[in-house]
XYZ file of C-alpha atoms in Angstrom:
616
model
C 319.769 104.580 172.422
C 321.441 101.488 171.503
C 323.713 103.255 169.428
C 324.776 105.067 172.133
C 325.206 102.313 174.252
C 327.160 100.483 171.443
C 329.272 103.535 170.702
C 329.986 103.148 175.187
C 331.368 99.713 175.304
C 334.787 99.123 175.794
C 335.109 96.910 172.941
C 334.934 99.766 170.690
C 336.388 102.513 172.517
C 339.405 100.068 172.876
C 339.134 99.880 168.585
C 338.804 103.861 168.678
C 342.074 103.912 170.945
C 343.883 101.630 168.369
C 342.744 103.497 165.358
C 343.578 107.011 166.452
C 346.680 105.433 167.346
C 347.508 104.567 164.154
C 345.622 107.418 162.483
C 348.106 110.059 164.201
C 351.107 108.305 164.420
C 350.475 107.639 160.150
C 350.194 111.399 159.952
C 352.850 112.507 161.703
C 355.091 110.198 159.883
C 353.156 111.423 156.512
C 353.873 115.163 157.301
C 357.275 114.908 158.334
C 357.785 112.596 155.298
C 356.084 113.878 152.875
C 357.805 117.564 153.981
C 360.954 116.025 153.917
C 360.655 114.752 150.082
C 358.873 117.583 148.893
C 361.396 119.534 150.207
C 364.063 117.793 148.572
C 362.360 117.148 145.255
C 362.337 121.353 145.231
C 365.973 121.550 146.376
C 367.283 119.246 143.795
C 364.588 120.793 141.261
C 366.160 124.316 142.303
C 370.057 122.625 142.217
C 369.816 121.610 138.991
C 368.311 124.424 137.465
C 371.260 126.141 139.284
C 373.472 124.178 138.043
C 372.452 124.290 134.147
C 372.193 128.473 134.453
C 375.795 128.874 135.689
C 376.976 126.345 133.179
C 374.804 128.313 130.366
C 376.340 131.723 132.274
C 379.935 130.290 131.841
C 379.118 129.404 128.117
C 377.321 132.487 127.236
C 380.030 134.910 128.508
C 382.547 135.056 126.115
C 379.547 136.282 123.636
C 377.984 138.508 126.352
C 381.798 140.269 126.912
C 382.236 140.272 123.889
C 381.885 144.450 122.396
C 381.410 144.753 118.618
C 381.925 147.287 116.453
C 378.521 147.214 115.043
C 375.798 146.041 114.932
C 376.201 143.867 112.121
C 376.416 140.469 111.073
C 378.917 139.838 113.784
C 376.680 140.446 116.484
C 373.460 138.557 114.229
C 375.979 135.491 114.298
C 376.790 135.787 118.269
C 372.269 135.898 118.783
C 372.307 132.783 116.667
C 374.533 130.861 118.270
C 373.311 131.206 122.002
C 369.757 130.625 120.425
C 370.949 127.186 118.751
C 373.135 126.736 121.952
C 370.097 126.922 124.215
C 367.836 125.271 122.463
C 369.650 122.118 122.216
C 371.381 122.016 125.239
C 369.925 123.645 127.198
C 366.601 122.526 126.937
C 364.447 121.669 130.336
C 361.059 120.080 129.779
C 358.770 122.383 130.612
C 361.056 125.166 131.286
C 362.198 128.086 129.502
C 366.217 129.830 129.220
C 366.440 133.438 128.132
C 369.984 134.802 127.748
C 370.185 138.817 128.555
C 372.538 141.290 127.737
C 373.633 143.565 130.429
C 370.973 145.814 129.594
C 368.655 143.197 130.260
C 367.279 142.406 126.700
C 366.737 138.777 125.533
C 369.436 137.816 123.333
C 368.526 134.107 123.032
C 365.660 131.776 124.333
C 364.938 128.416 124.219
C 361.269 128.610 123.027
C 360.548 128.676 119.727
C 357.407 130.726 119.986
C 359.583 133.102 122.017
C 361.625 134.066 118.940
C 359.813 137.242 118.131
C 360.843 138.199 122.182
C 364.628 138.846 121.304
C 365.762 141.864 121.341
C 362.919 143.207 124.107
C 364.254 143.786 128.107
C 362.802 141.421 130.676
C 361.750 143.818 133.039
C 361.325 140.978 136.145
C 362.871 142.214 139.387
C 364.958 139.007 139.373
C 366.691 140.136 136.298
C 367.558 143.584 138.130
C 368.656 142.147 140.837
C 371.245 139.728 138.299
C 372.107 142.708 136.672
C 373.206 143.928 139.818
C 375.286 141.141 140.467
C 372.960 139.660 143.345
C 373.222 135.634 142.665
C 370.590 134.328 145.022
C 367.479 135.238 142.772
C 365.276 132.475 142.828
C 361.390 132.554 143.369
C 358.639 130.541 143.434
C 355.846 132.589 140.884
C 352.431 131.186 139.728
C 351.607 131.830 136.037
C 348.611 133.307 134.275
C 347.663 129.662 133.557
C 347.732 128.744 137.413
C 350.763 126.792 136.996
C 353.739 126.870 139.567
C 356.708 127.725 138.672
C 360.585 127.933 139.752
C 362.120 131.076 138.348
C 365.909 131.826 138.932
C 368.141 134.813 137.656
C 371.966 133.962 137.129
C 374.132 136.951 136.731
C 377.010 136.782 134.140
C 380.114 137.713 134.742
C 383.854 138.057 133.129
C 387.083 137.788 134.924
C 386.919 141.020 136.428
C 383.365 140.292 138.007
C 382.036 142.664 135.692
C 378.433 141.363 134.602
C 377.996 141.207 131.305
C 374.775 139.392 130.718
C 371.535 137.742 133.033
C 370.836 133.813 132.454
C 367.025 133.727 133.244
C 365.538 130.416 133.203
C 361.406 129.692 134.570
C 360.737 126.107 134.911
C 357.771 124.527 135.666
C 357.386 122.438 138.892
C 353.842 120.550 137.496
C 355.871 116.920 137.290
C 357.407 117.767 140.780
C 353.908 118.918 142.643
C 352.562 115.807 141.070
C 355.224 113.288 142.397
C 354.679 115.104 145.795
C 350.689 114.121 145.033
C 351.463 110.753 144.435
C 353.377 110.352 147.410
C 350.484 111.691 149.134
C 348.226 109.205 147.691
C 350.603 106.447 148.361
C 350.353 107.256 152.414
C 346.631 107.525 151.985
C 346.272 104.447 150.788
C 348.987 103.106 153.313
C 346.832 104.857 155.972
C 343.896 103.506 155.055
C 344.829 100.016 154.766
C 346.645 100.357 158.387
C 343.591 101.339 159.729
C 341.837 98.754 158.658
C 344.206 96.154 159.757
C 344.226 97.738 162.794
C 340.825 98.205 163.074
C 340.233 93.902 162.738
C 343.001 93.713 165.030
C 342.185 95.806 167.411
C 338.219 93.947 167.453
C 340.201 90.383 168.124
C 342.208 92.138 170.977
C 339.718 93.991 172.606
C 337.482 90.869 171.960
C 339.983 88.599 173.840
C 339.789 91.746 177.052
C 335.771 92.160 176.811
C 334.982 88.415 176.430
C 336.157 88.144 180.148
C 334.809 91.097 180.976
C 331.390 90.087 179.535
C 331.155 86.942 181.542
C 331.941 88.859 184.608
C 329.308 91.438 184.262
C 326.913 88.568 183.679
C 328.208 87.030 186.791
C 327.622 90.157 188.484
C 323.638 90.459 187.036
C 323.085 86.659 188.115
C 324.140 87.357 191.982
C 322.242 90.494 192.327
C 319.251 88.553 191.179
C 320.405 86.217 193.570
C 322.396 83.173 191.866
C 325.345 82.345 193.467
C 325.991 78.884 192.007
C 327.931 79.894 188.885
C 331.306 80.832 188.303
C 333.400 82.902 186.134
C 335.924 81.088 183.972
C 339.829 81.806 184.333
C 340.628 82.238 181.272
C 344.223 82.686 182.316
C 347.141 84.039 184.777
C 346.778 87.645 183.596
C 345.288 90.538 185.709
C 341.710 89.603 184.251
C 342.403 86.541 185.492
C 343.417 87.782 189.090
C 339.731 89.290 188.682
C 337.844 86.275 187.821
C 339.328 84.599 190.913
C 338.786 87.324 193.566
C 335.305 87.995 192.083
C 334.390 83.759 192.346
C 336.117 83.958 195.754
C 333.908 87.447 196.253
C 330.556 85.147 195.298
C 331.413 82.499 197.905
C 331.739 84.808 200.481
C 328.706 86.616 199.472
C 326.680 83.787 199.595
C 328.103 82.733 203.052
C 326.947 86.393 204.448
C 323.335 86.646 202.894
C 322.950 82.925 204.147
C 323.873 84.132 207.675
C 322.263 87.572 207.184
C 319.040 85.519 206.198
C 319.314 83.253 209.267
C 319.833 85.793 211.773
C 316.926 87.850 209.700
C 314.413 84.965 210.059
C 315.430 84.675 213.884
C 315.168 88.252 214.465
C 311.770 88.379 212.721
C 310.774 85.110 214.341
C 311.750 86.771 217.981
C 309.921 89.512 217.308
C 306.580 87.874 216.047
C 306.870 85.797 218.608
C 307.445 88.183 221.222
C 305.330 89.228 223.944
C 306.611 92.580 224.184
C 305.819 94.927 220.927
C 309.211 96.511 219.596
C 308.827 99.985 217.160
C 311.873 100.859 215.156
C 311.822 104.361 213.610
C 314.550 106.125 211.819
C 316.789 109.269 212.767
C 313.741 111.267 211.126
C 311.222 109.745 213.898
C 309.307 107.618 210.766
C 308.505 104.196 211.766
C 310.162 101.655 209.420
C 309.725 98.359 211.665
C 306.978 96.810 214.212
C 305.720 92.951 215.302
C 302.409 92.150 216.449
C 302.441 92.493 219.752
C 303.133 96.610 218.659
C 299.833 96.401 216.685
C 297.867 94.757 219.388
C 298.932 97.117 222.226
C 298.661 100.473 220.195
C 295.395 99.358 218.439
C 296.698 99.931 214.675
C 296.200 97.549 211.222
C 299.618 98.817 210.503
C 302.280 101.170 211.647
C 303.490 102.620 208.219
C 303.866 106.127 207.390
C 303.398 107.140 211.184
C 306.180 108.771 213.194
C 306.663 108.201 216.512
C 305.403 111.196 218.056
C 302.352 110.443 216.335
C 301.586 106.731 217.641
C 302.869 107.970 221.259
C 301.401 111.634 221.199
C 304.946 112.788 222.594
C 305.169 116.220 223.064
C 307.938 118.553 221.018
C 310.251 118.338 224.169
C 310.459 114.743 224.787
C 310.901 114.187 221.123
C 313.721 116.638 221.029
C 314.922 114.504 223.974
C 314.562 111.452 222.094
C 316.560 112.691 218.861
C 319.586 113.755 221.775
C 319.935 110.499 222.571
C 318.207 110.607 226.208
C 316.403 107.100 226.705
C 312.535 107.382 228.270
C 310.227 105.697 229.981
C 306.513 106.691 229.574
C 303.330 104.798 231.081
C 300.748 105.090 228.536
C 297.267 104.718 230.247
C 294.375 103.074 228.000
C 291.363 104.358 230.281
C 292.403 102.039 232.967
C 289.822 101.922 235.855
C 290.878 100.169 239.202
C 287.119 99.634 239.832
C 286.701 97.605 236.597
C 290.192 95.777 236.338
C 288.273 92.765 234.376
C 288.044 95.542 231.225
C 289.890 93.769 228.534
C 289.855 97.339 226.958
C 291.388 99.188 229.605
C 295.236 98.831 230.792
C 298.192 100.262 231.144
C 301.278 100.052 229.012
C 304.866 100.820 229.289
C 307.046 102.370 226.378
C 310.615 102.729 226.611
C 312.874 104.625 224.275
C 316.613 103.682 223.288
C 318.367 105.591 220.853
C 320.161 103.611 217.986
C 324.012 104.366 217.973
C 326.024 104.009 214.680
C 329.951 104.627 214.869
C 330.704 107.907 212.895
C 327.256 108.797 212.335
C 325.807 109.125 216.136
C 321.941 108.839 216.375
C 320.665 106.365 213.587
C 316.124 105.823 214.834
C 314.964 105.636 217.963
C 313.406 101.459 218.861
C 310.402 101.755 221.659
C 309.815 98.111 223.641
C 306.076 98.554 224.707
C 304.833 95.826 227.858
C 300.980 96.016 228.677
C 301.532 96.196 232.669
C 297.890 96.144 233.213
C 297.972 92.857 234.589
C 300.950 94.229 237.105
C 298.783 96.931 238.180
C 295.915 94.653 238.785
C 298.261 92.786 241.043
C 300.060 96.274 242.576
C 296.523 97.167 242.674
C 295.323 93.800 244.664
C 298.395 93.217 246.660
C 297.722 96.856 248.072
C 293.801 95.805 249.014
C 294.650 92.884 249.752
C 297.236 93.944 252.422
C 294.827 96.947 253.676
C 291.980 94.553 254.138
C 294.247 91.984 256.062
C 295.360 95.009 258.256
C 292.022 96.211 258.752
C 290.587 92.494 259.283
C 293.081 92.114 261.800
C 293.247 95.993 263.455
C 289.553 95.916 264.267
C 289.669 92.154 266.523
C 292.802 93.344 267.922
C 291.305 96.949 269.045
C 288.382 95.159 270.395
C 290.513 93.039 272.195
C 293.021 95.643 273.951
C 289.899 97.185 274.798
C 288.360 94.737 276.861
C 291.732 93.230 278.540
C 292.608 97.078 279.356
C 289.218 97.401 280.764
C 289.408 93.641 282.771
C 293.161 95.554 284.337
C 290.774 98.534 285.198
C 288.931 96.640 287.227
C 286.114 95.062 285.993
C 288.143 91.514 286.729
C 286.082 92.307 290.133
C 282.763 92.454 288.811
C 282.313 88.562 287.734
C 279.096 89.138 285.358
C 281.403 92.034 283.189
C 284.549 89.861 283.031
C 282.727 86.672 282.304
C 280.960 88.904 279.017
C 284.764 90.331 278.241
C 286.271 87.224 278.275
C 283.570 86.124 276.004
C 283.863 89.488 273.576
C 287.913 88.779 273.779
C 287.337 84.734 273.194
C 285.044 85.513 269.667
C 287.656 88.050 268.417
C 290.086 85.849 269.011
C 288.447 82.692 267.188
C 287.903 85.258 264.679
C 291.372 86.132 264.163
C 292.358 82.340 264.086
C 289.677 81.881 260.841
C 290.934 84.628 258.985
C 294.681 83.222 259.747
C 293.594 79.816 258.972
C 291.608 81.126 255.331
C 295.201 83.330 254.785
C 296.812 80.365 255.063
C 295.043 78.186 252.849
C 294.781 80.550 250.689
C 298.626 80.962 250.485
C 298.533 76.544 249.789
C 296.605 77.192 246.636
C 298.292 79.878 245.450
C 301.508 78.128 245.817
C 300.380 74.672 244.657
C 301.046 73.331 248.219
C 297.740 71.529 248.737
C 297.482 68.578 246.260
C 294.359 66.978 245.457
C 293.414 63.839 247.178
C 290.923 62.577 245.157
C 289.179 59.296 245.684
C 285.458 58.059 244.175
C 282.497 59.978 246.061
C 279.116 59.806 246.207
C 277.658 62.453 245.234
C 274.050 62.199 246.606
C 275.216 61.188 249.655
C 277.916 64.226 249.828
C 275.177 67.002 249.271
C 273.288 65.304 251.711
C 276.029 65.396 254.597
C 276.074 68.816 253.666
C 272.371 69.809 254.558
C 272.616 68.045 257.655
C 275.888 69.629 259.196
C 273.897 72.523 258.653
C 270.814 71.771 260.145
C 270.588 73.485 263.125
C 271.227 76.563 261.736
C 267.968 75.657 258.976
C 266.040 74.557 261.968
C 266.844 78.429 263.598
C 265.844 80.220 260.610
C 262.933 78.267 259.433
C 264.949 77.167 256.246
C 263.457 74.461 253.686
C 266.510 72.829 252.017
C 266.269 70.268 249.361
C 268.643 67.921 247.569
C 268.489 67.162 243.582
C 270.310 64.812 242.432
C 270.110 64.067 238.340
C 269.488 59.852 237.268
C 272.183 58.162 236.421
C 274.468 60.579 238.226
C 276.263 58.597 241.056
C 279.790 58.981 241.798
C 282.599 61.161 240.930
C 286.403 61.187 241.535
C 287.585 64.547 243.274
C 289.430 65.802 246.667
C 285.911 65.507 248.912
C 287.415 67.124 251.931
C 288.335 70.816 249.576
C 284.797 70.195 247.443
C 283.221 69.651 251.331
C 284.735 73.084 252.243
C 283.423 74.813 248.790
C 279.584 73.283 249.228
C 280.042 74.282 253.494
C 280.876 77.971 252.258
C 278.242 78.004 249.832
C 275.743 76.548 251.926
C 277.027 78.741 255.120
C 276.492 82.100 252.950
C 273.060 80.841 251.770
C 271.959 80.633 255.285
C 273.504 83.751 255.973
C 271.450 86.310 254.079
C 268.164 83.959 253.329
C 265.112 85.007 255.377
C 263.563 83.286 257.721
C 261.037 80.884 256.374
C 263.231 80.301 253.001
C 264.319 77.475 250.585
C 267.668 76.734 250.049
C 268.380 73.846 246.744
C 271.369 71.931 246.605
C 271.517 70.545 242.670
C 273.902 68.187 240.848
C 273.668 67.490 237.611
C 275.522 66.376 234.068
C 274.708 68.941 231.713
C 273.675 67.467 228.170
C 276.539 65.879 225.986
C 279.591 66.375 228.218
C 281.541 65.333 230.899
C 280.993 67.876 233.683
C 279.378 67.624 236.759
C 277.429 71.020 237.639
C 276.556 71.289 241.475
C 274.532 74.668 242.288
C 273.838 76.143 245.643
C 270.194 78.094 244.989
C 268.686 80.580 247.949
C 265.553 82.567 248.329
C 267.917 85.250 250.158
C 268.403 89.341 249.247
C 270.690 88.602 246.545
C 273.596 90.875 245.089
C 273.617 94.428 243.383
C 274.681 93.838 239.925
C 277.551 96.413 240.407
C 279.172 93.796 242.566
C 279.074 90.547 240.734
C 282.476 91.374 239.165
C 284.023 91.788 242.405
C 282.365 88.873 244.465
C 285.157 86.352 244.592
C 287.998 89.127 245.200
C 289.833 88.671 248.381
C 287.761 90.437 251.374
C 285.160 91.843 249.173
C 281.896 92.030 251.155
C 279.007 93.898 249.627
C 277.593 95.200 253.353
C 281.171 94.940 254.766
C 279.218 96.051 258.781
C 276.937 93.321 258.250
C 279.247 90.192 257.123
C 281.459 91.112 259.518
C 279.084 90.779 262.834
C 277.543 87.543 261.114
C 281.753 86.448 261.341
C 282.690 86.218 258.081
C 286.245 86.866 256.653
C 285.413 87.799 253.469
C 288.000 85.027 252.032
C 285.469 82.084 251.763
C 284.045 82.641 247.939
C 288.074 83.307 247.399
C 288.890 80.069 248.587
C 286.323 78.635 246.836
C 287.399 79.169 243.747
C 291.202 78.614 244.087
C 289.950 74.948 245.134
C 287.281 74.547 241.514
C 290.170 76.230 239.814
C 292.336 73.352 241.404
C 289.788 70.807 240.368
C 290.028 72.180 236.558
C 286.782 73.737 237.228
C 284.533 76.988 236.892
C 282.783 78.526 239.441
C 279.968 81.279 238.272
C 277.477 83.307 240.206
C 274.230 84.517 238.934
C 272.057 87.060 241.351
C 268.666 89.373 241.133
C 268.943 91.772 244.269
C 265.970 90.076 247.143
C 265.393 87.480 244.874
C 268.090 85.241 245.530
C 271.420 83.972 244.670
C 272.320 80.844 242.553
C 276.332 79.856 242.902
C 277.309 77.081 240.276
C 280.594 75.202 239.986
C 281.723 72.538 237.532
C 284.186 70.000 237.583
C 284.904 67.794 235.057
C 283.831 64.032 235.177
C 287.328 61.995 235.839
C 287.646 58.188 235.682
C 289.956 56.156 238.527
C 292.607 56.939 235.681
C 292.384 60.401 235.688
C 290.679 60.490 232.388
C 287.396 62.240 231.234
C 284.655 60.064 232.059
């Protein structure tokens, strides 16, 4: 593998470049060059030889035309001659010069060994074609002894173009093939030397393009991993240079944009952890690839990943088909809400609404969902709604009782002075009735809306409860009611708003009297409970108590557990209400604790303040 990699870098395909470069241009010069001399080598080779047969041809005419009588020692003398003519000068090294006769047998050669050979017919198709007065007879032949050779067949002629005689000469072309070799060797060794030149030249260039190239790509590696504080060095004005600059230029501005990206990440993921709202992003495939906390909490999961939407909303195939169009949604998601049992901190309601991510050129991207528990809305929906049917009904039945009895007073019984003193009565008690509930509404709307600040000044608090049992002792007296007033040691004054804490302990008292029996104990307690710094006053009756279905619901506005029977003993149903708007004022808790005709026990705390407001 690291071969291969090696064999990949630049560096050495640049060194490649430069020696096949030189490698082809070396052999295209060698060819062309070495064709070119080898070429003329044979041409002058072939000229000469040429050139030495037509002189021989000239020389050896006069004997060739020559006709004797016989065969005698005339014509011995004439053989001799061209032998000793040819042999000295004629001689080629390496080559051999037959002189014919016109019938094509040797008459002289210049080889020694040859001697036995005159007198015989060369039978080569060069000397026919001399014989036949053809002058351009020259071939290239390769011997028995695998030796190339340059053959060429020079007619002789006389005056009257009459041939008279062949001038055959075969030289060899060993010393010629092996100059051509040499010159051959000579460009190897040129090449090869070249090539390595090249080769060390080509490793110092390339080294002087990679070097910069190297530093850059080691630049690149240290940014991806995150390292923006080095730089590549300009090594000069050239386009690697250019390079260096944009890509240190490119770093800076890299580093600007991840800083940014990172800031605006670690606000967006701060938003979202911190939001109350719970946000699910899913992709254009419906898979959930971001959620915050508040997600987590409302849909009751450890995590979110690997679910799809239509999964963690149970949406059916149409709305998800809906979703992937681009159609935004709004589903209420109910978690076993129950208006009955609105305290349930497992039951609610939540709200998820679907917008569809947009990306230019690529339309729908995911799909984000902002979920809202609206539980507590609906609790209020849900209250404002009672709460507005139990005013109208509070107020509807007075008001019918009322139009009654005036319509009936305008029928007549005005007359009868008995009947219209007992309407006027009837129409007087619905009236003050009407004017409590009005003046509770209103108070009610002071607390809510922070419009009745606390007055508080130092009270006593044994002598409080005991102003208590005696506005209220008529009505004990009536009924037969024991009340008694406990006071812990040590426990003597308190700063709080006595007039608002007077109308909590008058309620509380007013409802114990209400539903205790004749001949029944009423206890009005205060008391610090162990190691803190609340005072704990409790309102104890003998009475029929309260169904444990409705303890929940016992301070909610207008909530009577025998609704008939509070209402003829003239209560509005608002007093335990106001109650604890004016403890909640006080920084307080009020609690009630019941066993159905055993009695009721109503507690409330406030917390011990000095004159300075502080815990006491």
């Amino acid at each position: 593998m690291k071969g291969k990699s090696f064999f990949r870098t630049i560096q050495v395909k640049l060194v490649i470049i430069y020696l096949l470069l030189i490698l082809v241009a070396m052999q295209i010069i060698g060819v062309y060059f070495i064709s070119t001399v080898k070429h003329s080598l044979i041409d002058s080779f072939t000229k000469n030889l040429k050139e030495q047969a037509d002189i021989l041809s000239k020389f050896a005419a006069p004997s060739l035309a020559a006709k004797p009588d016989t065969e005698g020692d005339s014509s011995e003398s004439t053989t001799e001659d061209l032998s000793l003519v040819v042999r000295n000068l004629f001689s080629i090294s390496g080559a051999e010069v037959q002189v014919l006769d016109s019938n094509g047998k040797m008459v002289a050669t210049s080889v020694q060994g040859n001697q036995s050979n005159i007198g015989k017919k060369n039978k080569s198709l060069a000397v026919s074609r001399a014989l036949q007065n053809i002058t351009d007879n020259e071939q290239e032949i390769i011997d028995e002894d695998n030796t190339r050779k340059k053959m060429i067949a020079q007619p002789v002629t006389v005056n009257d173009n009459k041939v008279v005689g062949v001038v055959y000469v075969v030289a060899s072309m060993t010393e010629l093939y092996e100059t051509v070799n040499r010159v051959n060797q000579i460009f190897f060794s040129g090449t090869l030397i070249a090539l390595g030149l090249t080769g060390v030249l080509g490793v110092l260039l390339a080294h002087t393009i990679t070097s910069p190239i190297k530093g850059l790509t080691r630049q690149a590696e240290a940014v991806a991993e995150g390292k923006f504080d080095l730089q590549v060095p300009v090594l000069g004005d050239d386009e690697i240079g250019s390079l260096s600059i944009a890509f240190n230029d490119m770093t800076i501005r890299l580093k600007e944009a991840l800083s940014v990206n990172e800031e605006e990440n670690e606000k967006l993921a701060s938003i979202l952890s911190n939001m109350s709202d719970g946000v699910v992003a899913a992709d254009e495939n419906g898979k959930v690839i971001v959620w915050n906390r508040r997600a987590l909490e409302l849909l009751d999961k450890r995590t979110c990943e690997g679910f799809a939407l239509s999964e963690l909303f149970d949406l059916s195939e149409q709305r998800l088909g809906e979703l992937q169009q681009g159609k935004g949604q709004t589903l209420l998601i109910e978690r076993d809400f129950d208006e009955q049992e609105m305290d349930a901190s497992s039951e609610g309601i939540m709200r998820a609404t679907f917008t569809p991510i947009h990306r230019r050129d690529k339309g729908i991207t995911g799909t984000i969902a902002v979920l809202q528990d609206v539980t507590e809305q609906e609790k209020l929906e849900q209250s404002r709604r009672q709460f507005v049917a139990n005013v109208s009904h509070e107020l509807r039945t007075p008001l019918t009782t009322i139009k009654s009895y005036a319509e009936a007073l305008n029928d007549g019984a005005l007359e009868e002075r008995e009947l219209s003193e007992r309407f006027v009565g009837v129409i007087r008690n619905e009236t003050e009735r009407m004017i409590r509930l009005v003046t509770d509404l209103l108070h009610l709307s002071r607390l809510d809306s922070n419009q009745a600040p606390l007055r508080r000044r130092q009270t006593n608090i044994h002598d409080m409860l005991d102003e208590v049992a005696d506005r209220f002792s008529f009505q004990l007296r009536q009924k037969s009611i024991r009340a008694a007033v406990h006071v812990e040691q040590g426990l003597e004054s308190a700063w709080l708003d006595r007039d608002q804490i007077d109308q909590v302990l008058d309620n509380l008292f007013s409802n114990a009297i209400k539903y205790t029996l004749d001949g029944g104990t009423i206890e009005l307690t205060a008391k610090r409970p162990a190691d803190s710094a609340l005072l704990a006053i409790s309102v104890k009756d003998t009475g029929i108590g309260i169904p444990k279905k409705d303890l929940n619901r016992i301070f909610d506005r207008f909530y009577r557990v025998d609704k008939a029977r509070s209402r003829n003993m003239g209560g509005t149903g608002l007093g335990l209400s106001i109650a604890r708007e004016i403890v909640k004022a006080h920084s307080g808790t009020i609690s009630l604790d019941s066993e159905l005709n055993e009695g009721t026990t109503v507690t409330f705390t406030l917390p011990l303040l000095g004159e300075g407001g502080e815990l006491a």
